[in-house]
Coordinates of C-alpha atoms and ligand atoms in Angstrom, one line a residue:
M1357 CA -32.0 2.3 -175.0
T1358 CA -32.9 3.9 -171.6
A1359 CA -34.8 6.9 -171.6
T1360 CA -33.1 10.0 -170.3
P1361 CA -34.1 10.8 -166.6
S1362 CA -35.4 14.3 -166.5
S1363 CA -32.8 15.2 -164.0
S1364 CA -30.3 15.4 -166.8
L1365 CA -32.3 17.9 -168.6
S1366 CA -29.9 20.7 -167.3
P1367 CA -28.5 23.2 -169.7
S1368 CA -25.0 21.5 -169.5
A1369 CA -24.2 18.0 -169.9
P1370 CA -22.5 16.0 -167.2
A1371 CA -19.0 16.8 -166.4
S1372 CA -18.1 13.0 -166.8
Q1373 CA -19.2 12.9 -170.5
D1374 CA -16.4 13.7 -173.2
V1375 CA -17.1 15.7 -176.2
I1376 CA -18.2 13.5 -179.2
P1377 CA -16.7 15.2 -182.1
L1378 CA -17.9 15.1 -185.9
V1379 CA -14.9 13.4 -186.7
D1380 CA -12.0 11.9 -184.7
L1381 CA -8.8 11.7 -186.7
G1382 CA -6.6 11.3 -183.5
A1383 CA -8.3 8.0 -182.7
Q1384 CA -7.5 6.8 -186.1
H1385 CA -3.9 7.9 -186.2
A1386 CA -3.4 6.5 -182.7
A1387 CA -4.5 3.0 -184.0
L1388 CA -2.1 3.2 -187.2
W1389 CA 0.8 4.8 -185.6
P1390 CA 3.2 2.1 -186.2
E1391 CA 2.3 1.5 -189.6
L1392 CA 2.3 5.1 -190.4
E1393 CA 5.6 5.6 -188.8
A1394 CA 7.1 2.6 -190.8
A1395 CA 5.7 4.2 -194.0
M1396 CA 7.2 7.5 -193.1
H1397 CA 10.5 5.9 -192.4
A1398 CA 10.8 4.1 -195.4
V1399 CA 10.1 7.2 -197.6
V1400 CA 12.5 9.5 -195.5
R1401 CA 15.4 7.0 -195.4
R1402 CA 15.2 7.1 -199.4
S1403 CA 14.5 10.7 -199.8
A1404 CA 12.0 9.7 -202.4
F1405 CA 9.9 12.6 -201.8
I1406 CA 8.9 13.4 -205.3
N1407 CA 7.4 10.6 -207.6
G1408 CA 8.8 7.8 -205.2
E1409 CA 7.5 4.4 -205.9
E1410 CA 4.7 4.8 -203.2
V1411 CA 3.0 7.2 -205.4
R1412 CA 2.8 4.6 -208.3
L1413 CA 1.9 1.8 -206.0
F1414 CA -0.9 3.8 -204.7
E1415 CA -2.4 4.8 -207.8
Q1416 CA -2.4 1.2 -208.8
E1417 CA -4.0 0.1 -205.6
F1418 CA -6.7 2.8 -205.5
G1419 CA -7.3 2.3 -209.3
A1420 CA -7.8 -1.4 -208.3
M1421 CA -10.2 -0.6 -205.4
C1422 CA -12.3 1.6 -207.8
G1423 CA -12.2 -1.1 -210.7
V1424 CA -10.7 1.1 -213.1
A1425 CA -7.8 0.8 -215.6
A1426 CA -5.7 3.9 -214.3
A1427 CA -5.4 6.4 -211.5
A1428 CA -3.2 9.7 -211.6
G1429 CA -2.4 11.1 -208.0
C1430 CA -2.5 14.6 -207.6
A1431 CA -2.3 17.5 -205.0
S1432 CA -5.9 17.8 -203.8
G1433 CA -9.5 16.9 -204.7
T1434 CA -9.6 20.4 -206.2
A1435 CA -6.5 19.7 -208.5
A1436 CA -8.2 16.6 -209.4
L1437 CA -11.4 18.2 -210.4
H1438 CA -9.2 20.8 -212.3
L1439 CA -6.9 18.4 -214.1
A1440 CA -10.1 16.4 -215.3
L1441 CA -11.8 19.5 -216.9
V1442 CA -8.3 20.5 -218.3
A1443 CA -7.8 17.1 -219.9
L1444 CA -11.1 16.9 -221.5
G1445 CA -10.3 20.2 -223.1
I1446 CA -13.1 22.2 -221.2
G1447 CA -12.6 25.9 -221.2
P1448 CA -13.9 29.4 -222.3
G1449 CA -17.6 29.1 -224.0
D1450 CA -18.2 25.6 -222.7
E1451 CA -21.1 24.8 -220.0
V1452 CA -20.7 22.2 -217.2
I1453 CA -23.9 20.9 -215.4
T1454 CA -23.5 20.2 -211.7
V1455 CA -25.5 21.0 -208.6
P1456 CA -25.6 24.1 -206.2
N1457 CA -25.5 22.0 -202.9
T1458 CA -21.8 20.9 -202.8
F1459 CA -18.5 22.2 -201.8
I1460 CA -17.4 25.4 -203.5
A1461 CA -14.3 23.5 -205.1
T1462 CA -16.8 21.7 -207.6
T1463 CA -17.5 24.9 -209.5
E1464 CA -14.3 27.1 -208.3
V1465 CA -12.3 24.9 -211.1
M1466 CA -15.0 25.5 -213.7
R1467 CA -14.5 29.1 -213.5
E1468 CA -10.7 28.5 -213.3
V1469 CA -10.7 27.0 -216.9
G1470 CA -13.2 29.7 -218.1
A1471 CA -16.3 27.6 -218.3
R1472 CA -19.8 28.5 -217.3
F1473 CA -21.5 26.2 -214.6
V1474 CA -25.0 25.3 -215.0
F1475 CA -27.0 24.2 -212.0
V1476 CA -29.8 21.6 -211.8
D1477 CA -31.4 21.5 -208.1
V1478 CA -31.4 18.1 -206.2
D1479 CA -33.9 15.8 -205.2
S1480 CA -35.6 16.4 -201.8
R1481 CA -35.4 12.9 -200.5
T1482 CA -31.7 11.8 -201.8
Q1483 CA -30.5 15.3 -201.6
Q1484 CA -28.3 14.3 -204.6
M1485 CA -28.7 15.6 -208.2
D1486 CA -32.1 15.7 -209.5
V1487 CA -31.2 13.7 -212.7
S1488 CA -34.8 14.4 -214.2
Q1489 CA -33.6 18.1 -214.6
V1490 CA -30.3 17.3 -216.6
E1491 CA -31.9 17.0 -220.0
A1492 CA -33.6 20.4 -219.9
A1493 CA -30.1 21.9 -218.9
I1494 CA -28.2 20.6 -221.7
T1495 CA -27.3 22.9 -224.7
P1496 CA -25.2 22.8 -227.6
H1497 CA -22.5 24.3 -225.5
T1498 CA -22.6 21.6 -222.5
R1499 CA -19.2 19.8 -222.6
A1500 CA -19.3 17.9 -219.2
I1501 CA -21.7 16.8 -216.4
V1502 CA -20.4 16.8 -212.8
P1503 CA -22.5 14.7 -210.6
V1504 CA -21.5 15.0 -206.9
H1505 CA -21.9 12.0 -204.7
L1506 CA -22.5 14.2 -201.7
F1507 CA -22.3 12.7 -198.3
G1508 CA -21.0 9.5 -199.9
I1509 CA -24.5 8.6 -201.1
P1510 CA -24.3 7.9 -205.0
V1511 CA -26.2 9.9 -207.5
D1512 CA -28.8 8.1 -209.5
M1513 CA -26.1 7.0 -212.2
P1514 CA -28.4 4.4 -213.8
A1515 CA -30.6 7.5 -215.1
L1516 CA -27.9 9.9 -215.7
L1517 CA -25.4 7.5 -217.6
P1518 CA -27.8 6.9 -220.5
I1519 CA -28.6 10.7 -220.7
A1520 CA -25.0 11.5 -221.0
A1521 CA -24.4 8.9 -223.5
R1522 CA -27.1 10.0 -225.8
H1523 CA -25.9 13.5 -226.0
G1524 CA -22.2 12.3 -226.0
I1525 CA -21.3 14.2 -223.1
P1526 CA -18.4 13.0 -220.7
V1527 CA -19.4 12.7 -217.0
I1528 CA -16.9 13.6 -214.4
E1529 CA -17.6 12.3 -211.1
D1530 CA -16.8 14.4 -208.0
A1531 CA -16.3 11.5 -205.8
C1532 CA -14.6 13.4 -203.2
Q1533 CA -17.0 12.2 -200.6
A1534 CA -17.5 8.8 -202.1
H1535 CA -14.4 6.4 -201.8
G1536 CA -15.8 2.9 -202.0
A1537 CA -19.3 3.6 -202.6
A1538 CA -20.8 1.5 -205.1
V1539 CA -24.0 1.5 -207.5
L1540 CA -25.9 -1.2 -209.4
V1541 CA -25.7 -0.4 -213.2
D1542 CA -27.2 -2.8 -215.6
G1543 CA -27.1 -5.8 -213.0
E1544 CA -23.4 -5.1 -212.3
W1545 CA -22.0 -3.2 -209.0
R1546 CA -19.5 -0.5 -209.8
R1547 CA -17.7 1.4 -207.4
A1548 CA -17.7 5.5 -207.6
G1549 CA -14.9 6.5 -209.8
S1550 CA -15.5 4.0 -212.3
L1551 CA -18.8 5.3 -213.8
G1552 CA -17.8 8.4 -215.7
A1553 CA -15.0 9.3 -218.2
L1554 CA -13.2 10.3 -215.1
A1555 CA -13.5 10.9 -211.5
A1556 CA -12.1 13.1 -209.0
F1557 CA -11.3 12.0 -205.2
S1558 CA -10.0 14.1 -202.2
F1559 CA -7.9 12.8 -199.4
Y1560 CA -8.3 15.9 -197.3
P1561 CA -7.8 14.7 -193.8
G1562 CA -11.4 14.1 -192.6
K1563 CA -12.4 12.4 -195.8
N1564 CA -13.4 8.5 -195.5
I1565 CA -9.6 8.1 -196.5
G1566 CA -7.8 11.0 -195.6
A1567 CA -3.9 12.0 -196.1
L1568 CA -1.9 13.9 -193.3
G1569 CA -2.5 17.0 -195.4
D1570 CA -3.6 17.6 -198.7
A1571 CA -3.9 14.8 -201.6
G1572 CA -6.2 13.8 -204.3
I1573 CA -6.4 11.4 -207.3
V1574 CA -8.2 11.1 -210.7
T1575 CA -9.6 7.9 -211.8
G1576 CA -10.8 6.6 -215.3
N1577 CA -10.7 3.7 -217.9
D1578 CA -8.9 5.6 -220.5
V1579 CA -5.4 4.9 -219.8
A1580 CA -4.1 7.4 -222.3
L1581 CA -6.2 10.3 -220.9
V1582 CA -5.2 9.4 -217.2
T1583 CA -1.5 9.3 -218.2
R1584 CA -1.9 12.7 -219.6
I1585 CA -3.5 13.9 -216.3
R1586 CA -0.4 12.4 -214.5
N1587 CA 1.8 14.4 -216.9
L1588 CA -0.4 17.7 -216.6
A1589 CA -0.2 17.3 -212.7
N1590 CA 3.9 17.1 -213.1
H1591 CA 4.3 20.3 -215.1
G1592 CA 3.0 18.9 -218.5
R1593 CA 6.1 16.6 -218.9
A1594 CA 6.4 13.0 -219.7
A1595 CA 10.4 12.8 -219.5
K1596 CA 12.4 15.1 -217.3
Y1597 CA 12.8 18.6 -218.5
E1598 CA 10.7 18.0 -221.9
H1599 CA 7.3 19.5 -221.4
D1600 CA 4.8 19.0 -224.3
L1601 CA 1.7 20.2 -222.2
D1602 CA 0.9 23.3 -220.4
G1603 CA 0.8 21.7 -216.9
Y1604 CA 0.7 22.5 -213.3
G1605 CA 2.6 21.9 -210.1
Y1606 CA 0.1 19.2 -208.9
R1607 CA 1.9 16.2 -207.9
L1608 CA 0.8 13.9 -205.1
D1609 CA 3.7 13.7 -202.5
T1610 CA 5.4 10.2 -201.9
L1611 CA 4.9 10.8 -198.0
Q1612 CA 1.3 11.2 -198.5
A1613 CA 0.8 8.2 -201.0
A1614 CA 2.8 6.1 -198.2
F1615 CA 0.3 7.2 -195.7
L1616 CA -2.5 6.4 -198.1
R1617 CA -1.2 3.1 -199.1
V1618 CA -1.7 2.3 -195.2
K1619 CA -5.1 3.4 -194.8
L1620 CA -6.6 2.0 -197.9
R1621 CA -6.3 -1.4 -196.4
Y1622 CA -8.9 -0.2 -193.9
L1623 CA -11.0 1.9 -196.1
L1624 CA -13.7 -0.7 -197.0
G1625 CA -13.8 -2.1 -193.4
W1626 CA -14.2 1.6 -192.3
N1627 CA -16.9 2.2 -194.5
D1628 CA -18.7 -1.2 -193.1
R1629 CA -18.6 0.3 -189.9
R1630 CA -20.0 3.9 -191.0
R1631 CA -23.0 2.0 -192.5
Q1632 CA -23.4 0.0 -189.4
I1633 CA -23.4 3.5 -187.3
A1634 CA -25.8 5.0 -189.9
Q1635 CA -28.0 2.0 -189.5
D1636 CA -28.0 2.4 -185.7
Y1637 CA -28.9 6.0 -186.2
T1638 CA -31.8 5.2 -188.7
E1639 CA -33.1 2.7 -186.2
G1640 CA -32.7 5.0 -183.0
L1641 CA -34.2 7.9 -184.6
A1642 CA -37.1 6.4 -186.4
G1643 CA -40.3 8.0 -185.5
L1644 CA -39.2 11.5 -184.7
P1645 CA -40.0 14.4 -186.8
L1646 CA -37.0 14.3 -188.4
G1647 CA -35.7 13.6 -192.0
L1648 CA -33.3 10.8 -192.3
P1649 CA -31.0 9.9 -195.0
H1650 CA -32.6 8.1 -198.0
V1651 CA -30.6 5.4 -199.6
P1652 CA -31.9 4.1 -202.8
D1653 CA -32.0 0.2 -202.9
D1654 CA -29.2 0.1 -205.9
V1655 CA -26.4 1.8 -204.1
V1656 CA -23.9 1.1 -201.3
P1657 CA -23.2 4.3 -199.6
A1658 CA -20.1 5.3 -198.1
F1659 CA -21.6 7.5 -195.5
H1660 CA -18.9 10.2 -195.6
L1661 CA -21.8 12.2 -193.5
Y1662 CA -25.2 11.2 -191.8
V1663 CA -27.3 14.1 -192.6
V1664 CA -30.8 14.5 -190.8
T1665 CA -33.2 17.5 -191.6
T1666 CA -35.6 19.4 -189.6
P1667 CA -36.9 23.1 -189.7
E1668 CA -35.6 23.1 -185.9
R1669 CA -32.2 22.8 -187.1
D1670 CA -30.4 25.4 -185.4
R1671 CA -32.0 24.7 -182.0
L1672 CA -31.2 21.0 -182.3
R1673 CA -27.6 22.0 -183.0
D1674 CA -27.7 24.1 -179.9
H1675 CA -29.2 21.2 -177.9
L1676 CA -26.6 18.8 -179.0
K1677 CA -24.0 21.3 -178.4
S1678 CA -25.2 21.5 -174.9
R1679 CA -24.9 17.6 -174.6
K1680 CA -21.2 17.9 -175.9
I1681 CA -22.2 16.5 -179.2
E1682 CA -20.5 18.4 -182.3
T1683 CA -22.3 18.6 -185.4
G1684 CA -21.8 20.3 -188.8
I1685 CA -23.8 22.0 -191.8
H1686 CA -22.8 20.9 -195.2
Y1687 CA -23.6 23.2 -196.6
P1688 CA -25.1 26.3 -195.0
L1689 CA -25.2 28.8 -198.1
P1690 CA -25.8 27.0 -201.6
L1691 CA -23.2 27.9 -204.2
H1692 CA -25.6 30.0 -206.4
L1693 CA -26.1 32.6 -203.3
Q1694 CA -22.3 32.6 -202.6
P1695 CA -21.2 36.2 -202.7
V1696 CA -18.3 35.4 -205.0
Y1697 CA -20.7 34.6 -207.6
R1698 CA -22.9 37.5 -207.3
D1699 CA -21.9 38.6 -210.8
L1700 CA -23.4 35.4 -212.3
G1701 CA -27.0 36.5 -211.9
F1702 CA -28.4 33.7 -210.0
R1703 CA -31.6 34.6 -208.0
R1704 CA -32.7 33.4 -204.5
G1705 CA -35.7 30.9 -205.0
Q1706 CA -34.1 29.2 -208.3
F1707 CA -33.1 26.1 -206.6
P1708 CA -35.7 25.9 -203.8
V1709 CA -34.9 21.9 -202.7
T1710 CA -31.2 23.2 -202.1
E1711 CA -32.1 26.2 -200.3
R1712 CA -34.5 24.6 -197.9
L1713 CA -32.0 21.9 -197.4
S1714 CA -29.2 24.4 -196.6
R1715 CA -31.7 25.7 -193.8
E1716 CA -32.7 22.4 -192.6
I1717 CA -29.8 20.0 -192.8
L1718 CA -27.6 19.0 -189.8
S1719 CA -24.8 16.4 -190.0
L1720 CA -24.4 14.0 -186.9
P1721 CA -21.1 12.7 -185.8
I1722 CA -20.1 9.6 -187.9
Y1723 CA -16.5 8.1 -188.0
P1724 CA -15.4 4.5 -188.1
E1725 CA -13.8 4.8 -184.4
M1726 CA -17.2 5.8 -183.0
A1727 CA -18.1 3.7 -180.2
D1728 CA -21.5 2.3 -179.6
D1729 CA -22.1 4.1 -176.4
Q1730 CA -21.2 7.3 -178.3
I1731 CA -23.9 6.4 -180.9
A1732 CA -26.6 5.8 -178.1
R1733 CA -25.7 9.2 -176.5
V1734 CA -26.3 11.0 -179.8
V1735 CA -29.7 9.3 -180.4
C1736 CA -30.6 9.8 -176.9
A1737 CA -29.7 13.7 -177.2
V1738 CA -31.7 13.9 -180.5
R1739 CA -34.8 12.0 -178.8
E1740 CA -34.5 14.2 -175.9
F1741 CA -34.8 17.3 -178.0
F1742 CA -38.1 16.2 -179.6
G1743 CA -39.5 15.3 -176.0
Q1744 CA -39.0 11.5 -176.3
Ligands
PLP2367 C1 -13.7 17.9 -200.2 C2 -14.3 18.0 -201.5 C3 -13.6 18.6 -202.8 C4 -12.2 19.3 -202.7 O1 -11.1 18.4 -202.0 P1 -9.9 18.9 -201.4 O2 -9.0 17.9 -201.4 O3 -10.2 19.7 -200.2 O4 -9.3 20.0 -202.7 C5 -14.3 18.8 -203.7 N1 -15.6 18.3 -203.7 C6 -16.2 17.9 -202.7 C7 -17.8 17.4 -202.9 C8 -15.5 17.7 -201.6 O5 -16.2 17.3 -200.5

């Protein structure tokens, strides 16, 4: 890598350089345009907008990718999490264990069903659920554990699964950022989405595989349970106008399923590219006073996000902005400190690792279409910030 000449240390980047976005959906969709258009034509020609065959086909294909027996498409990742809780009968008086450094959808649906969420902090190295804290959080009311594979780096499932099994508590993976990630469990590689009783995925446009709108899916190995979720998402019916469950209007659109079928063929290749970008970052940023993602040996991450840590986060963010590099913060306010949860009696200082991370984390651009010279520009700009 070439050193940045000091003449370029001006507050604004050279005009010839384009903005490097956090994600570039335009580039992805331009490349896929003919296939997306063909998929749209096929659905529109048949006007099969609701429960069309693409929905069932996508469920089968996504389930096969995860290595599970069944999958039920639905309206969003939030709907997927909600349906998983409902299908497992979780409701008022029940407790669910999860982490405070996640997107609010994880806990939103727990309140929605009337359950209480119980937080454990995250591990400072992996930034994922600190599994060593889980056992102490289990009470006679605990009805589920929801590990969140945040940034696409799987939670320590080989440690979590035996704890859950010993207590007979189902695990619901929040795999909304972990499509295609894998974990080595008992000598066998298993994909995110196949590790617990159920798993929820989001196809929000910016996820590793995104719809052209909202979409989600629930995966699992209990076919009857997943079938019930499919029926719950479709107004609690198995047959038309015969409703045997209190359900929801949470279906996956046929059009979105058709688009997702196109993209699913690329997902694992895209994830390879994400890991390559992550490796380039990790090599390029080595030796700086900057925390880099820690990936345990027994996982294959999906690198939805590449998150670095530094107490100088805000200044680094401003510097990168001045070099036309977009960044993100996932997430700036931990859930236990959210205004909406003020009634729940959480305290500042209760989850110190999550709180420190919320002040120090910065997500660098990462998306499969990112070019090598863009990666180099980000590396140079970060090194420049640290005077190197
Ligand atoms: C995106 C996301 C969700 C919610 O998914 P939607 O499709 O936006 O409803 C839930 N949990 C996590 C960790 C997410 O990243």
